[in-house]
Short mmCIF file of C-alpha atoms in Angstrom, two decimals:
data_model
loop_
_atom_site.label_atom_id
_atom_site.label_comp_id
_atom_site.label_asym_id
_atom_site.label_seq_id
_atom_site.Cartn_x
_atom_site.Cartn_y
_atom_site.Cartn_z
CA MET I 30 -0.11 -8.31 -1.35
CA ASP I 31 2.70 -11.39 -2.17
CA LYS I 32 4.53 -8.83 -4.78
CA ASN I 33 6.95 -11.79 -5.38
CA LYS I 34 3.29 -12.83 -7.09
CA LEU I 35 2.57 -9.62 -8.46
CA ILE I 36 6.42 -8.94 -10.02
CA ALA I 37 6.23 -12.16 -11.79
CA ASP I 38 3.26 -11.76 -12.85
CA VAL I 39 3.48 -8.06 -14.22
CA LEU I 40 7.57 -8.88 -15.82
CA GLY I 41 6.14 -12.34 -16.80
CA ASP I 42 9.60 -13.58 -15.51
CA ARG I 43 8.05 -17.03 -13.49
CA SER I 44 12.27 -17.74 -12.28
CA ASP I 45 11.87 -19.07 -8.32
CA ASP I 46 13.74 -15.46 -7.51
CA ASN I 47 12.54 -13.96 -3.94
CA PHE I 48 12.59 -11.09 -4.17
CA SER I 49 13.39 -9.13 -0.95
CA LEU I 50 13.48 -5.13 -0.06
CA LYS I 51 16.12 -6.19 2.63
CA ASP I 52 18.72 -7.06 -0.06
CA PHE I 53 18.94 -3.70 -1.31
CA SER I 54 21.02 -1.15 0.30
CA PHE I 55 20.10 1.01 3.35
CA ASP I 56 20.54 4.62 0.39
CA ARG I 57 18.41 2.83 -1.26
CA ARG I 58 15.87 1.43 0.72
CA TYR I 59 15.68 5.06 2.43
CA ALA I 60 15.30 6.14 -0.76
CA TYR I 61 11.99 3.72 -1.88
CA ILE I 62 10.31 4.52 1.55
CA SER I 63 10.71 8.07 1.20
CA MET I 64 9.44 8.01 -2.23
CA VAL I 65 6.22 6.41 -0.97
CA ALA I 66 6.10 8.65 1.97
CA SER I 67 5.92 11.21 -0.25
CA LEU I 68 3.18 10.83 -2.42
CA ALA I 69 1.56 10.06 0.98
CA TRP I 70 1.78 13.79 1.83
CA SER I 71 0.27 14.71 -1.56
CA ASP I 72 -2.76 15.27 -0.63
CA GLY I 73 -1.50 17.41 2.21
CA SER I 74 -1.78 14.87 5.52
CA ILE I 75 -1.02 11.48 6.55
CA ASP I 76 -3.91 9.31 7.70
CA ASP I 77 -3.46 6.01 9.51
CA ARG I 78 -4.27 4.38 7.38
CA GLU I 79 -1.63 5.50 5.20
CA ARG I 80 0.45 5.26 8.14
CA ALA I 81 -0.28 1.42 8.59
CA ILE I 82 0.78 1.13 5.25
CA LEU I 83 4.40 2.89 5.40
CA GLU I 84 4.81 0.92 8.81
CA GLU I 85 4.21 -2.49 6.31
CA ILE I 86 6.21 -1.67 4.20
CA THR I 87 9.20 -0.58 7.21
CA SER I 88 8.87 -4.07 8.05
CA GLU I 89 9.77 -5.66 4.65
CA LEU I 90 12.63 -2.53 4.69
CA GLY I 91 14.19 -3.94 7.68
CA GLU I 92 14.13 -3.11 11.07
CA ASP I 93 17.29 0.25 9.91
CA ILE I 94 14.68 1.63 8.48
CA GLN I 95 11.59 0.75 10.72
CA VAL I 96 13.27 3.47 13.18
CA VAL I 97 14.17 6.20 10.82
CA LEU I 98 9.94 6.58 9.57
CA MET I 99 9.20 9.36 11.39
CA THR I 100 12.25 11.34 10.34
CA VAL I 101 11.45 9.45 6.40
CA ILE I 102 7.78 11.32 7.63
CA ASN I 103 8.91 14.57 8.78
CA GLU I 104 11.70 15.14 5.98
CA THR I 105 8.36 14.08 3.18
CA LYS I 106 6.29 16.54 3.46
CA ASP I 107 7.25 19.31 1.43
CA PHE I 108 7.78 18.09 -1.83
CA ASP I 109 11.92 18.56 -3.03
CA ILE I 110 12.67 18.31 -6.53
CA VAL I 111 16.40 17.50 -5.49
CA ASN I 112 15.56 14.94 -3.14
CA PHE I 113 13.50 13.42 -5.26
CA ASN I 114 15.18 13.27 -8.10
CA LYS I 115 18.06 11.72 -5.62
CA TRP I 116 15.48 8.55 -4.52
CA VAL I 117 14.07 7.86 -8.29
CA GLY I 118 18.23 7.50 -9.15
CA LYS I 119 18.55 4.84 -6.34
CA ILE I 120 15.87 3.10 -7.39
CA THR I 121 17.32 0.85 -10.03
CA GLY I 122 16.09 -2.90 -11.14
CA MET I 123 12.55 -3.55 -13.02
CA LYS I 124 11.97 -5.55 -9.55
CA MET I 125 12.72 -2.53 -7.76
CA LYS I 126 10.33 -0.54 -9.89
CA VAL I 127 7.35 -2.50 -9.93
CA SER I 128 7.25 -3.10 -6.10
CA LEU I 129 7.74 0.61 -5.31
CA MET I 130 4.79 1.10 -8.34
CA ALA I 131 2.78 -1.67 -6.50
CA ASP I 132 3.05 0.21 -2.89
CA LEU I 133 2.59 3.54 -4.18
CA LEU I 134 -0.73 2.92 -5.62
CA LEU I 135 -1.96 1.32 -2.06
CA THR I 136 -0.72 4.40 -0.44
CA ALA I 137 -2.81 6.19 -2.87
CA PHE I 138 -5.79 3.89 -2.78
CA ALA I 139 -5.42 3.83 1.10
CA ASP I 140 -8.42 6.22 2.01
CA SER I 141 -10.26 4.74 -0.88
CA VAL I 142 -10.31 7.88 -2.92
CA TYR I 143 -7.64 8.16 -5.97
CA MET I 144 -6.86 11.86 -6.12
CA GLN I 145 -6.18 13.97 -8.66
CA ALA I 146 -2.30 15.13 -6.79
CA GLU I 147 -1.57 10.97 -6.19
CA ASN I 148 -2.43 10.42 -10.25
CA PHE I 149 -0.43 13.30 -10.90
CA TYR I 150 2.00 12.19 -8.59
CA MET I 151 2.59 8.39 -9.77
CA LYS I 152 2.54 8.97 -13.60
CA TYR I 153 5.80 11.59 -12.85
CA VAL I 154 7.06 8.86 -10.85
CA SER I 155 6.44 6.37 -13.44
CA GLY I 156 8.00 8.46 -16.14
CA LYS I 157 11.23 9.68 -14.26
CA LEU I 158 11.70 5.91 -13.60
CA GLY I 159 11.31 4.44 -17.12
CA ILE I 160 8.36 2.64 -17.03
CA SER I 161 6.20 2.61 -19.66
CA PHE I 162 2.58 3.26 -19.93
CA SER I 163 1.11 -0.04 -20.63
CA LEU I 164 3.71 -1.54 -17.60
CA TYR I 165 1.58 1.51 -15.77
CA GLN I 166 -1.95 -0.31 -16.60
CA LYS I 167 -1.08 -3.52 -15.45
CA ILE I 168 0.60 -2.82 -12.19
CA PHE I 169 -2.07 -0.33 -11.44
CA ARG I 170 -5.13 -3.14 -12.78
CA LYS I 171 -3.23 -5.61 -10.34
CA VAL I 172 -2.93 -3.78 -7.66
CA GLN I 173 -6.79 -2.60 -8.20
CA LYS I 174 -7.70 -5.94 -8.26
CA TYR I 175 -5.76 -6.56 -4.91
CA MET I 176 -7.30 -3.70 -3.41
CA GLU I 177 -11.14 -5.51 -4.64
CA GLU I 178 -10.63 -8.70 -3.13
CA VAL I 179 -9.77 -7.27 0.48
CA GLN I 180 -12.45 -4.94 0.28
CA ALA I 181 -14.93 -7.76 -0.73
CA ARG I 182 -13.13 -9.63 2.47
CA LYS I 183 -14.04 -7.08 4.79
CA GLU I 184 -16.85 -6.79 3.48
CA ARG I 185 -17.66 -10.70 4.18
CA GLU I 186 -16.20 -10.10 7.73
CA GLU I 187 -18.38 -7.59 8.68
CA MET I 188 -21.54 -9.38 7.26
CA GLU I 189 -21.05 -12.63 9.48
CA LYS I 190 -20.08 -10.53 12.18
CA THR I 191 -23.54 -8.84 12.12
CA ILE I 192 -25.01 -11.91 11.13
CA THR I 193 -23.47 -13.54 14.44
CA GLU I 194 -24.66 -10.33 16.89
CA THR I 195 -27.48 -10.80 15.04
CA GLU I 196 -27.91 -14.14 15.92
CA LYS I 197 -26.35 -13.71 19.39
CA ASN I 198 -28.86 -11.01 20.16
CA SER I 199 -32.14 -13.14 18.56
CA GLY I 200 -31.14 -15.96 21.24
CA LEU I 201 -31.06 -13.33 24.01
CA ILE I 202 -34.19 -11.47 22.96
CA HIS I 203 -36.37 -15.36 22.60
CA ARG I 204 -34.72 -16.16 26.34
CA PHE I 205 -36.47 -13.05 27.68
CA VAL I 206 -39.38 -13.40 26.23
CA ASN I 207 -39.63 -17.24 27.13
CA SER I 208 -38.34 -16.09 30.89
CA ILE I 209 -41.73 -13.53 30.95
CA ILE I 210 -44.04 -16.18 29.48
CA ASN I 211 -43.06 -18.91 31.59
#
């Protein structure tokens, strides 16, 4: 997902500044990934798809955060309201908030099931960050559209792979039949 485009679309900001999570302090980036990891735990476990998203996000956050990802995952297993409030205080600026909400939604949709616990967490986070319901809905729709496009692309690729395999098998069967006949 092109987060710069998503942020510009959501906020109606067509400026050319390139938003980069790497530009923020270590503490703010740590808080960011901690909130995403906390959401990933909301259903009781972090599966491979959620872990892959966490790894992708940490690559956007920088090598220093990549190094501590396992620590973050372990620290966020149990929800801690004190840590949560500390993290929320470090997420400043609307671009960072929109980026976080997009990453939270991507993580929530990772397993193709948007759980009630994830929904509750998302709405709680958006309220704590001062994101209005209409802005939340706008981010939600953009991420949902992106996820639908990703799913459609995967289905297309699987279909093309199946067709290619069928054509290969058909050619093999045809040659086998021809060798028996001849």
